XYZ file of C-alpha atoms in Angstrom:
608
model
C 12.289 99.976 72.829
C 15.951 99.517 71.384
C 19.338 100.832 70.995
C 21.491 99.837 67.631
C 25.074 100.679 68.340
C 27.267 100.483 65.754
C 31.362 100.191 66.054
C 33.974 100.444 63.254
C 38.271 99.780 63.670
C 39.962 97.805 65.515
C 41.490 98.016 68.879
C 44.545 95.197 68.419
C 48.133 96.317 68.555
C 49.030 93.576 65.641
C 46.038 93.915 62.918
C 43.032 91.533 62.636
C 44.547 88.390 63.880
C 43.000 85.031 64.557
C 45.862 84.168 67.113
C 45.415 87.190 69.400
C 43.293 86.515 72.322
C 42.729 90.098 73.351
C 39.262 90.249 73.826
C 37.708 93.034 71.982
C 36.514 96.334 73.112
C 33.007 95.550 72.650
C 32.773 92.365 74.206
C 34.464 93.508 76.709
C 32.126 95.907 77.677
C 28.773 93.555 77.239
C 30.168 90.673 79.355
C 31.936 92.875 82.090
C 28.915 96.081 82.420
C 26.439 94.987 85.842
C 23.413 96.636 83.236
C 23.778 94.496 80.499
C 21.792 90.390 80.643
C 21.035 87.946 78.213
C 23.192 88.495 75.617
C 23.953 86.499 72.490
C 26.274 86.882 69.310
C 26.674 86.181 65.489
C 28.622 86.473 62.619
C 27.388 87.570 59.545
C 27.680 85.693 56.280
C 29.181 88.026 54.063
C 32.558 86.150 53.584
C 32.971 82.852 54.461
C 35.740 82.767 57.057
C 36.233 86.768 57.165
C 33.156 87.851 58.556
C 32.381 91.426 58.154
C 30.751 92.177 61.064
C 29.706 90.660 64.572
C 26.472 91.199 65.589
C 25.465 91.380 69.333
C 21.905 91.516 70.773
C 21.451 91.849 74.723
C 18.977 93.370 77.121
C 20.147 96.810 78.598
C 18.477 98.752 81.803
C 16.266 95.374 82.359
C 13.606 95.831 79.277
C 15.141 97.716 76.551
C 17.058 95.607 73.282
C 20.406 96.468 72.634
C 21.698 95.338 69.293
C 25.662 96.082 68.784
C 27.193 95.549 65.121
C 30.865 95.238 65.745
C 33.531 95.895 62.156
C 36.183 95.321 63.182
C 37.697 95.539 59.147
C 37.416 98.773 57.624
C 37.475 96.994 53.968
C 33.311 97.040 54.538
C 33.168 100.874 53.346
C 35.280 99.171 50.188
C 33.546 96.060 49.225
C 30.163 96.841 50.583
C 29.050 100.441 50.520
C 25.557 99.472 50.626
C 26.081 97.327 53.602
C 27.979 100.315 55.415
C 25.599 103.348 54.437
C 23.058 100.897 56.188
C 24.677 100.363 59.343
C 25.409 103.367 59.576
C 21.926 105.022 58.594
C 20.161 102.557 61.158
C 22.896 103.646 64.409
C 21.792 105.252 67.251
C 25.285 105.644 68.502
C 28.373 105.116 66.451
C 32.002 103.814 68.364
C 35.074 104.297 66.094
C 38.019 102.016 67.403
C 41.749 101.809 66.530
C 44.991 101.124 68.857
C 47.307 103.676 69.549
C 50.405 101.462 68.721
C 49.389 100.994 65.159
C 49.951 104.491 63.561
C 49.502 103.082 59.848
C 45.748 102.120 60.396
C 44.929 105.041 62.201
C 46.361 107.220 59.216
C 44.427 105.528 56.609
C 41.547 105.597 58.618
C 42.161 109.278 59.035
C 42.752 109.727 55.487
C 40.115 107.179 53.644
C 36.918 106.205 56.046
C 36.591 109.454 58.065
C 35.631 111.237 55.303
C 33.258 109.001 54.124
C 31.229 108.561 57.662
C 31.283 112.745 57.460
C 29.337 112.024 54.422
C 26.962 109.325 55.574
C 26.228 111.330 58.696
C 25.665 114.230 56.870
C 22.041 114.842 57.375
C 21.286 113.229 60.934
C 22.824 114.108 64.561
C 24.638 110.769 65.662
C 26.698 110.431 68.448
C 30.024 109.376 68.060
C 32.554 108.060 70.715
C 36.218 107.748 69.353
C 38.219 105.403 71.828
C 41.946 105.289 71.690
C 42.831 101.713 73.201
C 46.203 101.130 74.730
C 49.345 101.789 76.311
C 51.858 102.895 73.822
C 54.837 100.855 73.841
C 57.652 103.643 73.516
C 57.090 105.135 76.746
C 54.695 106.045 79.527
C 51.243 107.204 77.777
C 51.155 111.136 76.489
C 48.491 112.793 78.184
C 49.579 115.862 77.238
C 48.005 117.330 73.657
C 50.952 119.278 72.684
C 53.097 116.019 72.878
C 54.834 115.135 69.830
C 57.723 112.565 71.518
C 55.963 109.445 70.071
C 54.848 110.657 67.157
C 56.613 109.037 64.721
C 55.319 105.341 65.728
C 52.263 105.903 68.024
C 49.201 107.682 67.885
C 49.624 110.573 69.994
C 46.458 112.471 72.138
C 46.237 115.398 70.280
C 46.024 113.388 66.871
C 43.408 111.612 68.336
C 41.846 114.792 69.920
C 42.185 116.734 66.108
C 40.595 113.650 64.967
C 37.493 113.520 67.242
C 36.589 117.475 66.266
C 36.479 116.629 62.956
C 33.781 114.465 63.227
C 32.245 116.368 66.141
C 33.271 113.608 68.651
C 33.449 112.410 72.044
C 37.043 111.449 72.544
C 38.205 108.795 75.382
C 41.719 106.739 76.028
C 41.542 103.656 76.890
C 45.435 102.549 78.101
C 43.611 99.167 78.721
C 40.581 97.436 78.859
C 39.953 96.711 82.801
C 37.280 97.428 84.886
C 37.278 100.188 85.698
C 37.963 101.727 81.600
C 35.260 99.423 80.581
C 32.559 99.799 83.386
C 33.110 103.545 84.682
C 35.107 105.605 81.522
C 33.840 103.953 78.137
C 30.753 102.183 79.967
C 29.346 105.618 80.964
C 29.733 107.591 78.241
C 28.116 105.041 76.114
C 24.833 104.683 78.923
C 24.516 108.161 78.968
C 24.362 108.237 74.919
C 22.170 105.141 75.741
C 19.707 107.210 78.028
C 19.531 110.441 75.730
C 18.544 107.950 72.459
C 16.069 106.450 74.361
C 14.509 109.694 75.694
C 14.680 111.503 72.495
C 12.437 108.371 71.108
C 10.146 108.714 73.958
C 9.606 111.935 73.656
C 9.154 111.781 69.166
C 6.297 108.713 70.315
C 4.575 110.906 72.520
C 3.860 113.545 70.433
C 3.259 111.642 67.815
C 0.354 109.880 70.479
C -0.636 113.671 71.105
C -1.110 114.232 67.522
C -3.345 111.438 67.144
C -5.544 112.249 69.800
C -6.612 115.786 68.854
C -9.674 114.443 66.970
C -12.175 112.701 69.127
C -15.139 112.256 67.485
C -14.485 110.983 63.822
C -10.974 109.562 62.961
C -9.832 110.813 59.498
C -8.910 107.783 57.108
C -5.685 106.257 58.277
C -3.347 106.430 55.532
C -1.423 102.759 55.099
C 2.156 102.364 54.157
C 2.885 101.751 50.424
C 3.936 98.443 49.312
C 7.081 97.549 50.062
C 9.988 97.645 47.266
C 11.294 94.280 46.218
C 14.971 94.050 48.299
C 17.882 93.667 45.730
C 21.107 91.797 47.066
C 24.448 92.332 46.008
C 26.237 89.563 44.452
C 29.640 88.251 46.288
C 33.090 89.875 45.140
C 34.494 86.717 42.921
C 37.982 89.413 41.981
C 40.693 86.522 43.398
C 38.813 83.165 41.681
C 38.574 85.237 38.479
C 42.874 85.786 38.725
C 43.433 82.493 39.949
C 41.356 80.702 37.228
C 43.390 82.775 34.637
C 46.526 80.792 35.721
C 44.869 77.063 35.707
C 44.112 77.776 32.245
C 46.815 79.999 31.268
C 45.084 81.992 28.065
C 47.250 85.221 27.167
C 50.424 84.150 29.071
C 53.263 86.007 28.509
C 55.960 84.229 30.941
C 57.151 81.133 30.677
C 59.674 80.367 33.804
C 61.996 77.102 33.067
C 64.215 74.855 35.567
C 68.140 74.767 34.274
C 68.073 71.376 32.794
C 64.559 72.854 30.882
C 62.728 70.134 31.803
C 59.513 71.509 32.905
C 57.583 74.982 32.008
C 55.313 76.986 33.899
C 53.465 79.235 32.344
C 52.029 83.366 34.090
C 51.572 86.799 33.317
C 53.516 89.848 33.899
C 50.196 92.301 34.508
C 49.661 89.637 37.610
C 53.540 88.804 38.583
C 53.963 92.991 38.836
C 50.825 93.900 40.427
C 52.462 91.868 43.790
C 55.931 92.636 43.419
C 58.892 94.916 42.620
C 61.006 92.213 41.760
C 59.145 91.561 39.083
C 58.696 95.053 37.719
C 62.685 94.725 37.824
C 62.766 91.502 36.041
C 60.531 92.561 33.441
C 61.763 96.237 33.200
C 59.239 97.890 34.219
C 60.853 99.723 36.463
C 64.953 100.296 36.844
C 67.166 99.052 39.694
C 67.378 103.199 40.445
C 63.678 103.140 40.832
C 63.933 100.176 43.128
C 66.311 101.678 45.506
C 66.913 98.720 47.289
C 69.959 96.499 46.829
C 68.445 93.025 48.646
C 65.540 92.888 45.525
C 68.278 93.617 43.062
C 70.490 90.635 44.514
C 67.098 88.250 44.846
C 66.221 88.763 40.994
C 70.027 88.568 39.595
C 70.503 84.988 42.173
C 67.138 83.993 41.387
C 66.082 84.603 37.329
C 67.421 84.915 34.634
C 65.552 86.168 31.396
C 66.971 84.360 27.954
C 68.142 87.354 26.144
C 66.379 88.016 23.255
C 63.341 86.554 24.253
C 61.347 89.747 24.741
C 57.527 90.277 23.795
C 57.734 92.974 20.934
C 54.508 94.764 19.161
C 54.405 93.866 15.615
C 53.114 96.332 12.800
C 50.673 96.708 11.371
C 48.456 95.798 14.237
C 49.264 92.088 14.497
C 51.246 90.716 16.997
C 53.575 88.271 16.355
C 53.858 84.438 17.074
C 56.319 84.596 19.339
C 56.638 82.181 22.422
C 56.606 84.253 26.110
C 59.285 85.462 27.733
C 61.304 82.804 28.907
C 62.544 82.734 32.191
C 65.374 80.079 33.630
C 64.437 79.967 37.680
C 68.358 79.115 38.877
C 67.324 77.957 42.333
C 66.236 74.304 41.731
C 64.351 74.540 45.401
C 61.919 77.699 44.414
C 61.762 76.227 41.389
C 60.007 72.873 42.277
C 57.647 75.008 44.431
C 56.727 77.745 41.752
C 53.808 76.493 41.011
C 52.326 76.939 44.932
C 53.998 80.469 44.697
C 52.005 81.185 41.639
C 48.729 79.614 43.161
C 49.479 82.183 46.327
C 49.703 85.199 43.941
C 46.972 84.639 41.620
C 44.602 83.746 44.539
C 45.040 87.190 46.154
C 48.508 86.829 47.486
C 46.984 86.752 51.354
C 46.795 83.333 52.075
C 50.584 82.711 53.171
C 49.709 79.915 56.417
C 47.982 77.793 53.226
C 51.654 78.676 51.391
C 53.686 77.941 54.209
C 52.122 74.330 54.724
C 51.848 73.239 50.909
C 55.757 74.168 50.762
C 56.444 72.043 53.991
C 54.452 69.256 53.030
C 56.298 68.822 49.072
C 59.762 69.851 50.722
C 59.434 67.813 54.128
C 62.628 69.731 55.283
C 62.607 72.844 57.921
C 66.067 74.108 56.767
C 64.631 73.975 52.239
C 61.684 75.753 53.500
C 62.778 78.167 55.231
C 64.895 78.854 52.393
C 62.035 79.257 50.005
C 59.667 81.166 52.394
C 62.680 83.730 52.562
C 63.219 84.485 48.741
C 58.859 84.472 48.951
C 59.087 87.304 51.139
C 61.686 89.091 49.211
C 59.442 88.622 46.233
C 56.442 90.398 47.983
C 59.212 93.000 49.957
C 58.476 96.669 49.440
C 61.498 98.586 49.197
C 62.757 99.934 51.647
C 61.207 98.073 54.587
C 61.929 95.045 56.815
C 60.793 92.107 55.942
C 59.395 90.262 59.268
C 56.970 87.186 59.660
C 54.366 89.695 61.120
C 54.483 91.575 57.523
C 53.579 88.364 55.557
C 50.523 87.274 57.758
C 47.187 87.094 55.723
C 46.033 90.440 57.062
C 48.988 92.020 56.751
C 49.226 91.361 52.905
C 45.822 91.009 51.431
C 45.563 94.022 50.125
C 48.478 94.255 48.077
C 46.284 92.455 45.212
C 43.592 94.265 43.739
C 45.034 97.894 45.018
C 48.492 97.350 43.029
C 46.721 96.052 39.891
C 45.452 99.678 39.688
C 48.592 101.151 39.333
C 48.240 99.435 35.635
C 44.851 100.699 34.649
C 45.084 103.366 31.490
C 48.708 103.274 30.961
C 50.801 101.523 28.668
C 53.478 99.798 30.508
C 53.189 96.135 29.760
C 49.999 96.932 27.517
C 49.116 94.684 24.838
C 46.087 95.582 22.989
C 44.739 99.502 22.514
C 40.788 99.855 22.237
C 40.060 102.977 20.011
C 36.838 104.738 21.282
C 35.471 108.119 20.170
C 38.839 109.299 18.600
C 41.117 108.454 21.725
C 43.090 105.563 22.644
C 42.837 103.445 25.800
C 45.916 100.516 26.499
C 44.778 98.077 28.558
C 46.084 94.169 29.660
C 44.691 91.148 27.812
C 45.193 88.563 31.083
C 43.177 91.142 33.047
C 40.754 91.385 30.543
C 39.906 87.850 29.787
C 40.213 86.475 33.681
C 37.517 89.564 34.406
C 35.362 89.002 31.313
C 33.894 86.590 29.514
C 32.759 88.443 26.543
C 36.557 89.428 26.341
C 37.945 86.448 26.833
C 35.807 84.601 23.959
C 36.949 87.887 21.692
C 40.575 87.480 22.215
C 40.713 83.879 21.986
C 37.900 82.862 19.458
C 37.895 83.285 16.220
C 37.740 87.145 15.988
C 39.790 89.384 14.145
C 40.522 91.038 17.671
C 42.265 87.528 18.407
C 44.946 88.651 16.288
C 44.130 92.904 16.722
C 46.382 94.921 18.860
C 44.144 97.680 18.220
C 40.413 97.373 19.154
C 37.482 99.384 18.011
C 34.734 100.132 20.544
C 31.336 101.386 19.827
C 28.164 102.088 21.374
C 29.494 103.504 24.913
C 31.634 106.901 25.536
C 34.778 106.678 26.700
C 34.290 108.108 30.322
C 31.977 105.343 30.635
C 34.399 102.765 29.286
C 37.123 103.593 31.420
C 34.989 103.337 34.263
C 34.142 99.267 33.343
C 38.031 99.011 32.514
C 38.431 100.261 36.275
C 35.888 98.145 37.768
C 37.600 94.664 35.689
C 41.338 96.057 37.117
C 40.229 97.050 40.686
C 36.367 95.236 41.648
C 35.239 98.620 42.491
C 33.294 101.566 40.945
C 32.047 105.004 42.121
C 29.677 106.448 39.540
C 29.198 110.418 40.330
C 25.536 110.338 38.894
C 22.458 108.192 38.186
C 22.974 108.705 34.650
C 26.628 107.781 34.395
C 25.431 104.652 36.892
C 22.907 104.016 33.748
C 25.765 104.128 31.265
C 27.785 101.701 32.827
C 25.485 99.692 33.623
C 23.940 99.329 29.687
C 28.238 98.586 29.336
C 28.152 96.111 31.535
C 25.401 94.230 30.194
C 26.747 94.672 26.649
C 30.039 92.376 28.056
C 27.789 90.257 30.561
C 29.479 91.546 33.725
C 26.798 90.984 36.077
C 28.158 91.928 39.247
C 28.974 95.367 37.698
C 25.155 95.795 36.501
C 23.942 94.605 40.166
C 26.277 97.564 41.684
C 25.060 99.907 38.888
C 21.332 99.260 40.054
C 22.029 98.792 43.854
C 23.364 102.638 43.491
C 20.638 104.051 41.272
C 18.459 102.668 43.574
C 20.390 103.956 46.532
C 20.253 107.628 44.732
C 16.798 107.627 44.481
C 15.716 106.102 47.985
C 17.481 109.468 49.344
C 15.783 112.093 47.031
C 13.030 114.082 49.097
C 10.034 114.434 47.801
C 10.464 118.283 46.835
C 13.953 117.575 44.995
C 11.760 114.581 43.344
C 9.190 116.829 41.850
C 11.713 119.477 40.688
C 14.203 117.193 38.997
C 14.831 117.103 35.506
C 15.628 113.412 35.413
C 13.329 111.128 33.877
C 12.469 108.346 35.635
C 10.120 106.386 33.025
C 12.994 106.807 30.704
C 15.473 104.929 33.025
C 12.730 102.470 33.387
C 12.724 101.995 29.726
C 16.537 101.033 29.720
C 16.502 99.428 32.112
C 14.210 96.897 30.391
C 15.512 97.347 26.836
C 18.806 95.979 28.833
C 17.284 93.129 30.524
C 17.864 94.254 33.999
C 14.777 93.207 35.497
C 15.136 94.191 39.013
C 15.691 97.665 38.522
C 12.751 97.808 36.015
C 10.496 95.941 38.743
C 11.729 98.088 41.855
C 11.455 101.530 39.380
C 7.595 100.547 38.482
C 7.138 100.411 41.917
C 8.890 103.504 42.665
C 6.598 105.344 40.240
C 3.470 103.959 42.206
C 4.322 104.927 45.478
C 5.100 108.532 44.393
C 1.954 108.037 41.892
C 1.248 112.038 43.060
C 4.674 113.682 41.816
C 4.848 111.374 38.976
C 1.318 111.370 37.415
C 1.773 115.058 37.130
C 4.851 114.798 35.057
C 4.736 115.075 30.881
C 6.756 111.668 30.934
C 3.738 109.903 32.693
C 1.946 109.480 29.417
C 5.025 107.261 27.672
C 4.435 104.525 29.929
C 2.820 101.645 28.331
C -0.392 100.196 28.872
C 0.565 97.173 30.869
C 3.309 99.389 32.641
C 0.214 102.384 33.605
C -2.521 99.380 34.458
C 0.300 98.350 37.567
C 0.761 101.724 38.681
C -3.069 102.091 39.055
C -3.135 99.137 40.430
C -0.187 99.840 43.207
C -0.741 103.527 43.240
C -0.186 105.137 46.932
C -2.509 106.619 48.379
C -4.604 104.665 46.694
C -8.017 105.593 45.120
C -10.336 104.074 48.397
C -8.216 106.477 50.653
C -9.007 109.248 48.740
C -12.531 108.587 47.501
C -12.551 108.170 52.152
C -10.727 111.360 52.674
C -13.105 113.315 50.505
C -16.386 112.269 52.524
C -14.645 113.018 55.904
C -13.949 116.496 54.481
C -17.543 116.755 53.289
C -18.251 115.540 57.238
C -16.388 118.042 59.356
C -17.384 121.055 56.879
C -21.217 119.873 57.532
C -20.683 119.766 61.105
C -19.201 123.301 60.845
C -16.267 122.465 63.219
C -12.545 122.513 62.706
C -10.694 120.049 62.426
C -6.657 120.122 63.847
C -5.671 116.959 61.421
C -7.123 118.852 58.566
């Protein structure tokens, strides 16, 4: 017998922090609750050094397994749908976790993940407990719902109670985790979800015992499971090495910042530079210092660049664009400037890793006061207008998202576009760094010798443009959501066209996904074709779909033989379904004599 608890959010007041020592709701629980013995921990091996979950395994109630997966970063329902929907779909009990001092991850867990756990929890009955951990630091904590005095920077009770209803919760505050909160408030809500999970499986094993025994004189035929699918694995996210290799080798940059005595050059792109920071957008005019609306970035660009006049990037006609060095850029501050090339290296790796900035700059400056200095104009660089700018704000988990979420406010527009694909009569801009760092195809197209080297408009044939736009998407953001298996299908034949594997592995992880979920019924009716996305698949060389859709086929050999499209398999592709085919031919050739049995013995059979 086991439990699998499963527990999203998390409870600290200051983010996901390696130098907080609050020990974490979960733990808390397992090492301080008298029912819980033997228990033992692991991280999973997902991201090297950002682990996306914890995994737990402990004995509960003396015999019974209790396995606890503990996510403590929401960016798992981002990176690694497949990973979540799994979690999720294998829960007995689910424990959603924030702190009620940190009102901007509570709203975006409001706003982004609750919806999709409505979705994945759609179809079964799964307890959830939502715990609200801490005392809020403006005041004694609001226990009344119709509070609204700390609104503005904590989580109040009644946003937390609106919350729970929506998911059909069981809602509990937590002001902090002691004794008695952990053993006799969170602890017994959780054992008695515990105790219900564990009788409802009793009680679904012993009718399914009852069932069996109905018929005591001759068993029917027992009925094995079908062959297991082959398991396809996702392929790591490789978004910040593809960015960070496009500035070691510099292809399509557009920048070039100089000291004041011109001595040196280092060389970026604008797409990148803006993605991370208003600054830039000012420096580059993309946006206007009235857009900006905040007078320190105005004063950190004027004190800090300057851009040669005259030395903009222009379109030429015709199509072409000119030969025409990249915007240069004289960095004033001889400090920054001998430590722009770490900067760089800290914004085209993902802009997150600022305690690997803050030593590099200490070790080449080897002077508290110089450093500080350039840390400072660092943070103005990465300031968003409007706000403070505090240590806290710049810590790796505090900033690593401002990379592949900003780049998307550049996808299908034309500010600071520099080539145009043409595709079924419409035109889409799009960013040649981002292209080539995300591509290979691309970036042996637009620096080979092609006439799109030299083409600032670029036909594309072969996919529609919905479909293209979605693989533009994917290269600006390392995400995709495709609304069908067909439009999965389409982009993934794209992404095999330009070689973008981790794309096609996403494509066929969802297809596959799709299908897994599709009851029988819905199966038979569908209009879909199944042997014809088997066919693509292996006309486009993606092997494991084609493998894991033969065996698909096999183990619903019943709906599918019946179908019209049955008959365009191939030989070879028809001589494995026979041969895999569930039930297979012994178990009916079995079930027919034990039929011909109970109808000689003239009795009735219950299984029947």
């Amino acid at each position: 017998r086991s439990v699998n608890i499963v527990a999203f959010g998390n409870e600290r007041d200051d983010g996901f922090s390696e130098d907080n020592q609050q020990p974490s709701l979960i733990w808390s629980y397992l090492g301080r609750s008298a029912l819980i013995s033997q228990i033992d921990s692991s991280l999973s091996a997902s991201h090297v050094g950002n682990p996306v979950f914890t995994e737990y395994q402990a004995c509960v109630f003396g015999n019974v397994r209790l396995v606890v997966h503990d996510c403590p970063v929401w960016d798992i329902f981002d990176s690694d749908w497949y990973t979540s929907r799994s979690l999720i779909g294998g829960a007995d009990i689910i424990v959603i976790k924030y702190s009620v001092n940190d009102k901007t991850s509570f709203q975006e867990l409001k706003d982004s993940y609750v919806p999709m756990i409505k979705k994945a929890l759609n179809h079964c009955s799964v307890p959830v407990i939502i715990s609200a951990i801490g005392a809020r630091k403006n005041g004694v904590p609001c226990t009344c719902p119709l509070c609204t005095s700390d609104r503005r920077s904590c989580v109040t009770t009644s946003e937390g109670v609106q919350l729970a209803k929506e998911l059909g919760a069981t809602y509990l505050e937590l002001h902090t985790l002691n004794d008695f909160y952990i053993q006799k408030y969170f602890g017994g809500v959780l054992e008695y979800f515990m105790i219900q999970s564990l009788n409802q499986k009793s009680s679904e094993k012993m009718k399914k015992r009852k069932k069996m025994q109905k018929c005591h004189r001759v068993q029917p035929p027992q009925l094995e499971q079908p062959e297991k699918m082959p398991i396809l694995k996702g392929e790591a996210s490789h978004y910040d090495a593809d960015l960070h290799n496009l500035l070691c080798c510099c292809q399509c940059a557009d920048v070039a910042f100089y000291p004041e005595d011109l001595s040196t050059v280092v060389e970026a792109h604008k797409i990148i530079l803006c993605s991370v920071s208003h600054l830039f957008m000012l420096l580059f005019e993309v946006k206007s210092p009235a857009d900006i609306h905040d007078a320190s970035i105005v004063r950190t660009a004027q004190s800090l660049f300057a851009v040669e006049a005259g030395a903009a990037f222009p379109l030429a006609p015709r199509g072409i664009p000119p030969c025409v060095p990249p915007v240069r850029v004289v960095v004033k501050d001889s400090v920054f400037c001998s430590c722009l090339p770490d900067i760089l290296h800290f914004i085209y790796s993902g802009a997150f890793q600022w305690e690997r900035l803050e030593e590099d700059i200490k070790k080449k400056l080897k002077d508290p006061e110089k450093t500080e200095h350039v840390l400072e104009k660092v943070k103005c660089i990465l300031k968003t207008p409007g706000k403070l700018n505090t240590v806290k704000d710049c810590r790796s988990h505090q900033i690593k998202r401002l990379y592949n979420t900003s780049l998307r406010l550049f996808f299908n527009t034309p500010v600071l576009a520099d080539v145009i694909f043409k595709i079924q009569g419409a035109t889409v801009p799009a960013h040649r760094a981002v292209l080539v760092a995300r591509c290979e195809v691309m970036a042996a197209m637009f620096n080979g010798n092609y006439l799109e080297a030299n083409s600032i408009l670029v036909p594309v044939y072969g996919v529609s443009k919905d479909t293209f736009l979605s693989f533009l998407e994917y290269l600006y953001t390392d995400s995709c959501c495709p609304a069908s298996i067909l439009q999965a299908m389409s982009l993934l034949i794209c992404a095999e066209m330009y070689q973008v594997m981790r794309l096609q592995h996403i494509c066929e992880l969802y297809i596959i996904t799709q299908l897994q979920s599709m009851p029988s019924r819905e199966l038979a009716s569908t209009s879909l074709s199944i042997v014809s996305l088997l066919k693509k698949a292996k006309f486009h060389n993606s092997d494991c779909l084609s493998t894991w859709l033969l065996h698909f086929i096999a183990t619903n050999y019943l709906i599918f033989s019946q179908k019209p499209e049955f008959q365009d398999l191939s030989v070879e592709e028809r001589n494995f379904v026979e041969m895999h085919r569930w039930p297979s031919n012994l178990y009916l050739k079995q079930l027919a004599d034990y039929r011909n049995y109970v109808h000689s013995q003239k009795c009735h059979c219950t299984v029947m």
